[in-house]
Amino acid sequence: MATITRENIGLLNDKLIVQVGKEDYLPAFEQSLKKYAKNATLHGFRKGMVPAGMIKKMYGQSVFQDEVLRKVEKELNDFVVKEQLDIFAQPLPLDNDARMLDMNNPGDYAFAFEIGLKPNFDIHTENIQVTHYKIEVAEKEIEEEVSRLQKRHGHLAACDTITDDANVLTFLVTETDADGNKTENGIEKEMTRVVRNFSETFRPQLMGLQVGAILHTTAGEAFDEKEQAEFFKTLEQEGSPETPFTLALQKIELLESAPLDEALFTAVYPGRDINTEEAFRNAIKAEIEAYYESQSLNHVHDQIYHQLVDHTQIEVPENFLLRWLKEGGEKPKSPEEAEKEMPRFKSQLKWSLISTKLISENQITVDPEEIKEQAKKQLMSYMGSQNLDEAPWLDDYANRMMKDQKFVEETYMQLQTGKLFSILEKQVKEIPEQISLEDFAKKMQEHHH
């Protein structure tokens, strides 16, 4: 009968020795050979009629090794479950050599494994203190957003003359020779550009021009390097800065901002019944405040994370983990690579232990319906819409996404982590502090450096 002995070899680091005898694996070995014989197809023999001796000679040794190792693995896994061992990753084999397994001389075998045990530790969230910044919304930011929305919902009006960097110009581009004559099979295409797209040195030549004006120039003279690339991309042609063109001005327009009236308020906030400029500005301010609050909460979560990881005392089996880094992944690492990766790996592992414990203690769960709703919200945010009721087809989309295992797993973790930090916000001590956007940005920059 198989037996397992356990021996401590270091901090949270044990050695398990699995011993199996002939009676543990020979019946399964003989049964597997019979299955091979039953299904084997070999030239000169009918299916299932290959002699047992030939099957054993051809496949016996590999089947023997498989059955012994399968029995060892089962005994090892059963022991871990029975003893309720909370271990890191999987047991790592210790100097086991499968070549010692000989079907012609079956006997008792012993296999050694190393395991890393997860530690017990305490978390004291009540001792954590964080700063919750309250970012002030300046009047200037509201005014800038009002202006942006007016332009976004504005319209292009025809003009007689180019007078502004914001004028939108439509012109016919014609490739010419050095004398300004149209080249045979050369480029000829209509194009639209804003005056500010042209180079600073060229813009003065545009001011005061009217529809019908023709300019002789080159790509290098009219545009900076980045805009030259866009220019030739629009023309669907390759060219050089020296390539000469004529620009025949066909239309001049200027974007006129939408007036601050109920039509704009409804276009920006449909269904909100906003009918005054004051209510419109208040709605904009509330949106900016909500965005700033989300940024501030991200910073609160970051502080909580670092406090937990940096100040929770957790011991780990470093020797086992270092060996697992070298040998346990899909691709083995050199000792130098493992040593270099170890600090970051320990930090990630520490957070995994902490978050798993907190999620269990706070009984945090995520059900499939929450994942489906998140799929809908993500798509609607990409489309710039807020009302899920206006898109009944979203159910079909969400059902398709629920079949995407990667999406489900990532969304599950995202929602679970969000719930965890929402709970932790209430458990830690928050110190509110008023701050300007500029000072908050500086602090974030300093933090990331």
Coordinates of C-alpha atoms in Angstrom, one line a residue:
M1 CA 0.0 0.0 0.0
A2 CA 1.3 3.5 -0.9
T3 CA 2.6 5.6 2.0
I4 CA 3.7 9.3 2.3
T5 CA 6.1 10.7 4.8
R6 CA 6.4 14.4 5.5
E7 CA 9.5 16.2 6.6
N8 CA 10.2 19.9 7.3
I9 CA 13.2 21.3 5.4
G10 CA 12.8 25.0 6.0
L11 CA 10.5 27.9 6.8
L12 CA 7.1 26.9 5.3
N13 CA 9.0 24.4 3.2
D14 CA 8.3 20.6 3.5
K15 CA 9.5 17.5 1.8
L16 CA 7.0 14.7 0.9
I17 CA 8.2 11.2 0.0
V18 CA 5.7 9.0 -1.8
Q19 CA 6.4 5.3 -1.7
V20 CA 4.6 2.9 -3.9
G21 CA 4.8 -0.9 -4.2
K22 CA 4.1 -3.3 -7.0
E23 CA 0.6 -3.9 -5.8
D24 CA -0.2 -0.2 -6.2
Y25 CA 0.6 0.1 -9.9
L26 CA 0.9 -3.4 -11.5
P27 CA -2.9 -4.0 -11.9
A28 CA -3.3 -0.6 -13.7
F29 CA -0.2 -1.4 -15.9
E30 CA -1.6 -4.8 -17.0
Q31 CA -5.0 -3.2 -17.7
S32 CA -3.5 -0.5 -19.8
L33 CA -1.6 -3.1 -21.9
K34 CA -4.8 -5.0 -22.5
K35 CA -6.4 -1.8 -23.8
Y36 CA -3.4 -1.2 -26.1
A37 CA -3.7 -4.8 -27.4
K38 CA -7.5 -4.4 -28.0
N39 CA -7.1 -1.2 -30.0
A40 CA -3.7 -1.7 -31.7
T41 CA -3.4 -1.9 -35.5
L42 CA -0.2 -3.4 -36.8
H43 CA 0.7 -4.5 -40.3
G44 CA 0.0 -8.3 -40.7
F45 CA -2.5 -8.5 -37.8
R46 CA -6.1 -7.8 -37.5
K47 CA -7.2 -5.1 -35.1
G48 CA -7.1 -6.4 -31.6
M49 CA -5.2 -9.6 -32.6
V50 CA -1.6 -8.3 -32.0
P51 CA 0.1 -10.8 -29.6
A52 CA 0.4 -9.5 -26.0
G53 CA 4.1 -10.1 -26.0
M54 CA 4.6 -7.9 -29.0
I55 CA 2.5 -5.1 -27.4
K56 CA 4.5 -5.3 -24.2
K57 CA 7.8 -5.2 -26.1
M58 CA 6.6 -2.2 -28.2
Y59 CA 4.8 -0.1 -25.6
G60 CA 5.4 -1.7 -22.3
Q61 CA 8.1 0.4 -20.8
S62 CA 6.4 3.8 -21.6
V63 CA 3.1 2.5 -20.3
F64 CA 4.8 1.2 -17.2
Q65 CA 6.4 4.5 -16.4
D66 CA 3.1 6.3 -17.1
E67 CA 1.2 4.1 -14.6
V68 CA 3.8 4.4 -11.9
L69 CA 4.0 8.2 -12.2
R70 CA 0.2 8.4 -12.4
K71 CA -0.2 6.5 -9.2
V72 CA 2.4 8.7 -7.5
E73 CA 0.7 11.8 -8.6
K74 CA -2.7 10.6 -7.4
E75 CA -1.3 9.7 -4.0
L76 CA 0.4 13.0 -3.7
N77 CA -2.7 15.0 -4.6
D78 CA -4.9 12.9 -2.3
F79 CA -2.5 13.6 0.6
V80 CA -2.5 17.3 0.0
V81 CA -6.3 17.3 0.0
K82 CA -6.6 15.0 3.0
E83 CA -4.1 16.9 5.1
Q84 CA -5.7 20.3 3.9
L85 CA -2.3 21.6 3.0
D86 CA -2.5 25.2 1.7
I87 CA 0.4 25.2 -0.8
F88 CA 1.9 27.5 -3.3
A89 CA 1.7 26.4 -7.0
Q90 CA 2.4 22.6 -7.4
P91 CA 4.8 20.3 -5.6
L92 CA 8.3 20.3 -7.2
P93 CA 10.0 16.9 -7.8
L94 CA 13.3 16.4 -5.9
D95 CA 16.0 14.4 -7.7
N96 CA 13.6 11.8 -9.1
D97 CA 14.8 9.8 -12.0
A98 CA 12.1 8.0 -14.1
R99 CA 14.8 5.9 -15.8
M100 CA 15.0 3.7 -12.6
L101 CA 11.6 2.4 -13.5
D102 CA 11.9 -1.0 -15.2
M103 CA 8.9 -3.1 -16.2
N104 CA 11.0 -6.2 -16.2
N105 CA 12.0 -5.6 -12.6
P106 CA 9.0 -4.0 -10.9
G107 CA 9.6 -3.1 -7.3
D108 CA 9.0 -0.5 -4.6
Y109 CA 9.8 3.0 -5.6
A110 CA 10.1 6.3 -3.7
F111 CA 9.6 9.8 -5.1
A112 CA 10.4 13.0 -3.2
F113 CA 8.7 16.3 -3.7
E114 CA 9.1 19.8 -2.2
I115 CA 6.2 21.9 -1.3
G116 CA 5.9 25.6 -0.2
L117 CA 3.2 26.2 2.4
K118 CA 1.1 29.4 2.5
P119 CA 1.6 31.4 5.8
N120 CA -1.0 32.5 8.4
F121 CA -1.0 36.2 8.9
D122 CA -3.2 39.0 10.3
I123 CA -4.4 42.1 8.5
H124 CA -5.3 45.3 10.4
T125 CA -7.1 47.6 7.9
E126 CA -8.2 49.8 10.8
N127 CA -4.6 51.0 11.3
I128 CA -4.4 52.3 7.7
Q129 CA -4.6 56.1 7.2
V130 CA -4.9 57.6 3.7
T131 CA -5.4 61.1 2.2
H132 CA -8.6 61.6 0.2
Y133 CA -8.0 64.6 -2.0
K134 CA -11.0 66.8 -2.8
I135 CA -10.0 68.4 -6.1
E136 CA -11.4 71.8 -6.7
V137 CA -13.1 72.5 -10.0
A138 CA -12.0 75.9 -11.3
E139 CA -14.3 78.2 -13.2
K140 CA -11.8 78.2 -16.0
E141 CA -12.3 74.4 -16.5
I142 CA -16.1 74.8 -16.7
E143 CA -15.7 77.6 -19.2
E144 CA -13.3 75.5 -21.3
E145 CA -15.7 72.5 -21.3
V146 CA -18.6 74.8 -22.3
S147 CA -16.6 76.1 -25.2
R148 CA -15.6 72.6 -26.3
L149 CA -19.2 71.4 -26.2
Q150 CA -20.4 74.5 -28.2
K151 CA -17.8 73.8 -30.9
R152 CA -18.6 70.1 -30.9
H153 CA -22.3 70.8 -31.5
G154 CA -21.6 73.8 -33.8
H155 CA -21.8 74.0 -37.6
L156 CA -19.6 75.2 -40.5
A157 CA -20.6 78.5 -42.0
A158 CA -19.4 79.8 -45.4
C159 CA -16.9 82.7 -45.4
D160 CA -15.7 85.1 -48.2
T161 CA -12.2 85.5 -46.9
I162 CA -9.6 83.6 -44.9
T163 CA -9.2 85.5 -41.6
D164 CA -8.5 82.9 -38.9
D165 CA -6.3 79.9 -38.1
A166 CA -9.6 78.0 -37.5
N167 CA -10.9 78.5 -41.1
V168 CA -11.6 75.3 -42.8
L169 CA -10.4 75.3 -46.5
T170 CA -11.4 73.1 -49.3
F171 CA -9.1 73.2 -52.3
L172 CA -8.1 71.2 -55.4
V173 CA -4.6 69.9 -55.2
T174 CA -2.8 69.6 -58.6
E175 CA 0.7 68.2 -59.1
T176 CA 2.8 70.5 -61.4
D177 CA 6.2 70.8 -62.9
A178 CA 8.7 73.5 -61.7
D179 CA 7.0 76.1 -64.0
G180 CA 3.5 75.4 -62.5
N181 CA 2.2 73.4 -65.4
K182 CA 0.0 70.4 -64.7
T183 CA 2.1 67.1 -65.0
E184 CA 0.7 64.3 -67.1
N185 CA -0.9 61.6 -65.0
G186 CA -0.1 63.7 -62.0
I187 CA -2.1 64.0 -58.8
E188 CA -5.3 65.9 -58.9
K189 CA -7.6 65.6 -55.8
E190 CA -9.9 67.7 -53.6
M191 CA -8.8 68.1 -50.0
T192 CA -9.9 69.8 -46.8
R193 CA -7.5 71.3 -44.3
V194 CA -7.8 73.7 -41.4
V195 CA -5.5 76.8 -41.7
R196 CA -3.6 75.7 -38.5
N197 CA -2.6 72.5 -40.3
F198 CA -0.3 74.5 -42.5
S199 CA 3.2 75.5 -41.4
E200 CA 3.6 78.7 -39.4
T201 CA 5.7 80.3 -42.1
F202 CA 3.1 79.5 -44.8
R203 CA 0.0 80.6 -43.0
P204 CA 0.6 84.4 -43.7
Q205 CA 0.3 83.6 -47.4
L206 CA -3.2 82.3 -46.8
M207 CA -4.6 85.3 -44.9
G208 CA -6.9 87.5 -47.0
L209 CA -7.3 85.0 -49.8
Q210 CA -10.7 84.4 -51.3
V211 CA -12.4 81.6 -53.2
G212 CA -10.8 81.1 -56.6
A213 CA -7.2 82.0 -55.4
I214 CA -4.4 79.7 -56.6
L215 CA -1.2 79.1 -54.7
H216 CA 2.0 77.6 -56.2
T217 CA 3.9 75.8 -53.5
T218 CA 5.6 72.5 -52.5
A219 CA 4.7 70.0 -49.8
G220 CA 7.8 71.0 -47.8
E221 CA 6.9 74.7 -47.9
A222 CA 3.2 74.3 -47.1
F223 CA 3.4 71.7 -44.3
D224 CA 5.6 70.6 -41.4
E225 CA 7.0 67.1 -41.5
K226 CA 4.1 65.4 -39.7
E227 CA 1.5 67.2 -41.8
Q228 CA 3.4 66.3 -45.0
A229 CA 2.9 62.6 -44.2
E230 CA -0.9 63.2 -43.7
F231 CA -1.0 65.3 -46.9
F232 CA 0.4 62.5 -49.0
K233 CA -1.6 59.9 -47.2
T234 CA -4.8 61.8 -48.1
L235 CA -3.6 62.0 -51.7
E236 CA -3.0 58.2 -51.6
Q237 CA 0.4 58.9 -53.2
E238 CA 4.0 59.0 -52.3
G239 CA 5.9 62.3 -52.7
S240 CA 8.8 64.4 -51.4
P241 CA 9.0 67.8 -49.8
E242 CA 10.2 69.2 -53.1
T243 CA 7.1 68.0 -55.1
P244 CA 5.4 71.1 -56.5
F245 CA 1.6 71.6 -56.4
T246 CA -1.0 74.2 -57.0
L247 CA -3.7 74.7 -54.4
A248 CA -6.9 76.1 -56.0
L249 CA -9.1 77.4 -53.2
Q250 CA -12.7 76.2 -53.6
K251 CA -14.4 76.9 -50.3
I252 CA -13.8 78.8 -47.1
E253 CA -15.7 77.9 -43.9
L254 CA -15.5 78.7 -40.2
L255 CA -16.8 76.6 -37.3
E256 CA -19.5 78.6 -35.5
S257 CA -20.1 77.5 -31.9
A258 CA -23.6 76.4 -31.0
P259 CA -25.4 79.1 -29.0
L260 CA -26.0 78.5 -25.3
D261 CA -29.7 77.6 -25.7
E262 CA -32.0 74.7 -24.9
A263 CA -31.2 72.9 -28.1
L264 CA -27.6 72.6 -27.0
F265 CA -28.5 71.6 -23.5
T266 CA -30.8 68.8 -24.8
A267 CA -28.2 67.6 -27.3
V268 CA -25.5 67.3 -24.6
Y269 CA -27.8 66.0 -21.9
P270 CA -30.8 64.3 -23.5
G271 CA -33.7 63.5 -21.2
R272 CA -32.2 65.6 -18.3
D273 CA -34.7 68.5 -18.6
I274 CA -31.9 71.1 -18.5
N275 CA -33.3 74.4 -19.8
T276 CA -31.1 77.2 -18.3
E277 CA -27.5 78.1 -18.8
E278 CA -27.0 77.9 -15.0
A279 CA -28.3 74.3 -14.9
F280 CA -26.1 73.4 -17.9
R281 CA -23.0 74.7 -16.2
N282 CA -23.9 72.9 -13.0
A283 CA -24.3 69.7 -14.9
I284 CA -20.9 70.2 -16.5
K285 CA -19.4 71.0 -13.1
A286 CA -20.9 67.8 -11.6
E287 CA -19.4 65.7 -14.4
I288 CA -16.0 67.2 -13.9
E289 CA -16.2 66.7 -10.1
A290 CA -17.3 63.1 -10.7
Y291 CA -14.2 62.5 -12.9
Y292 CA -11.9 64.1 -10.4
E293 CA -13.4 62.1 -7.6
S294 CA -12.8 58.9 -9.6
Q295 CA -9.1 59.9 -10.0
S296 CA -8.9 60.7 -6.3
L297 CA -10.4 57.4 -5.3
N298 CA -7.9 55.6 -7.6
H299 CA -5.2 57.4 -5.5
V300 CA -6.9 56.3 -2.3
H301 CA -6.9 52.7 -3.6
D302 CA -3.2 53.0 -4.5
Q303 CA -2.4 54.2 -0.9
I304 CA -4.4 51.3 0.6
Y305 CA -2.6 48.8 -1.7
H306 CA 0.8 50.0 -0.7
Q307 CA 0.0 50.2 3.0
L308 CA -1.2 46.6 3.0
V309 CA 1.7 45.3 0.9
D310 CA 4.4 47.3 2.7
H311 CA 3.2 46.9 6.3
T312 CA 1.5 43.5 6.5
Q313 CA 4.0 41.0 8.0
I314 CA 4.0 37.9 5.9
E315 CA 6.7 35.2 5.8
V316 CA 7.1 33.1 2.6
P317 CA 9.2 30.0 1.7
E318 CA 11.8 32.0 -0.3
N319 CA 13.9 29.0 -1.3
F320 CA 11.0 27.1 -2.6
L321 CA 9.6 30.2 -4.5
L322 CA 13.0 30.9 -6.0
R323 CA 13.2 27.3 -7.2
W324 CA 9.7 27.5 -8.5
L325 CA 10.6 30.7 -10.5
K326 CA 13.5 28.8 -12.1
E327 CA 11.7 25.5 -12.8
G328 CA 7.9 25.9 -12.4
G329 CA 7.0 28.1 -15.4
E330 CA 6.5 27.2 -19.0
K331 CA 10.1 28.3 -19.8
P332 CA 12.9 27.6 -17.3
K333 CA 14.8 30.6 -16.0
S334 CA 18.5 31.0 -15.2
P335 CA 19.5 31.5 -11.5
E336 CA 20.3 35.2 -12.4
E337 CA 16.9 35.7 -14.1
A338 CA 15.0 34.2 -11.1
E339 CA 17.0 36.3 -8.6
K340 CA 16.2 39.5 -10.6
E341 CA 12.5 38.6 -10.8
M342 CA 12.1 37.6 -7.2
P343 CA 11.4 41.0 -5.5
R344 CA 8.6 41.8 -8.0
F345 CA 7.3 38.3 -7.8
K346 CA 7.2 38.4 -3.9
S347 CA 5.3 41.7 -4.0
Q348 CA 2.7 40.3 -6.4
L349 CA 2.4 37.1 -4.3
K350 CA 2.0 39.1 -1.1
W351 CA -0.9 41.1 -2.6
S352 CA -2.4 37.9 -3.9
L353 CA -2.4 36.4 -0.4
I354 CA -3.7 39.6 1.2
S355 CA -6.5 40.2 -1.3
T356 CA -7.6 36.5 -1.2
K357 CA -7.8 36.7 2.5
L358 CA -9.8 39.9 2.5
I359 CA -12.2 38.7 -0.2
S360 CA -12.9 35.6 1.8
E361 CA -13.3 37.5 5.1
N362 CA -15.7 40.0 3.5
Q363 CA -17.6 37.3 1.6
I364 CA -17.2 39.2 -1.7
T365 CA -18.9 37.4 -4.7
V366 CA -19.5 38.3 -8.3
D367 CA -22.5 36.6 -10.1
P368 CA -22.8 36.1 -13.9
E369 CA -25.5 38.8 -14.2
E370 CA -23.0 41.4 -12.9
I371 CA -20.5 40.4 -15.6
K372 CA -23.2 40.6 -18.3
E373 CA -24.2 44.1 -17.1
Q374 CA -20.5 45.2 -17.2
A375 CA -20.2 44.0 -20.8
K376 CA -23.2 46.2 -21.7
K377 CA -21.8 49.2 -19.9
Q378 CA -18.4 48.8 -21.5
L379 CA -19.9 48.7 -25.0
M380 CA -22.2 51.7 -24.3
S381 CA -19.2 53.7 -23.0
Y382 CA -17.3 53.0 -26.2
M383 CA -20.4 54.3 -28.1
G384 CA -20.8 57.4 -25.9
S385 CA -24.3 56.4 -24.8
Q386 CA -25.6 56.2 -21.2
N387 CA -29.1 54.7 -21.6
L388 CA -29.0 50.9 -21.8
D389 CA -32.8 50.7 -22.3
E390 CA -32.4 52.3 -25.7
A391 CA -30.3 49.3 -27.0
P392 CA -32.2 46.0 -26.5
W393 CA -29.7 44.3 -28.8
L394 CA -27.1 44.6 -26.0
D395 CA -28.5 41.4 -24.5
D396 CA -27.3 39.4 -27.5
Y397 CA -23.9 41.1 -27.3
A398 CA -23.6 40.4 -23.6
N399 CA -24.5 36.7 -24.1
R400 CA -21.8 36.4 -26.8
M401 CA -19.3 37.9 -24.4
M402 CA -20.2 35.5 -21.7
K403 CA -18.8 32.7 -23.9
D404 CA -15.4 34.5 -24.1
Q405 CA -13.5 32.9 -21.2
K406 CA -10.8 35.5 -21.2
F407 CA -13.4 38.3 -21.0
V408 CA -15.3 36.6 -18.2
E409 CA -12.2 36.0 -16.1
E410 CA -10.9 39.5 -16.6
T411 CA -14.2 41.1 -15.8
Y412 CA -14.7 38.9 -12.8
M413 CA -11.4 40.0 -11.3
Q414 CA -12.1 43.6 -12.2
L415 CA -15.5 43.6 -10.4
Q416 CA -14.2 41.6 -7.5
T417 CA -11.3 44.0 -7.0
G418 CA -13.6 47.0 -7.3
K419 CA -15.9 45.6 -4.6
L420 CA -12.9 44.9 -2.3
F421 CA -11.6 48.4 -2.5
S422 CA -15.1 49.8 -2.0
I423 CA -15.3 47.9 1.3
L424 CA -11.7 48.9 2.3
E425 CA -12.5 52.6 1.7
K426 CA -15.0 52.3 4.7
Q427 CA -12.6 50.3 6.9
V428 CA -9.5 52.6 6.7
K429 CA -9.2 56.1 8.1
E430 CA -9.5 58.8 5.4
I431 CA -8.2 62.3 5.9
P432 CA -9.9 64.7 3.4
E433 CA -7.8 67.4 1.9
Q434 CA -8.8 70.2 -0.5
I435 CA -6.3 70.5 -3.4
S436 CA -6.1 72.2 -6.8
L437 CA -6.0 70.2 -10.0
E438 CA -2.4 71.4 -10.7
D439 CA -1.2 70.4 -7.2
F440 CA -2.9 67.0 -7.5
A441 CA -1.3 66.4 -10.9
K442 CA 2.1 67.2 -9.4
K443 CA 1.6 64.8 -6.5
M444 CA 0.6 62.0 -9.0
Q445 CA 3.7 62.7 -11.1
E446 CA 5.9 62.6 -8.0
H447 CA 4.3 59.4 -6.9
H448 CA 4.9 57.6 -10.3
H449 CA 8.5 58.7 -10.2

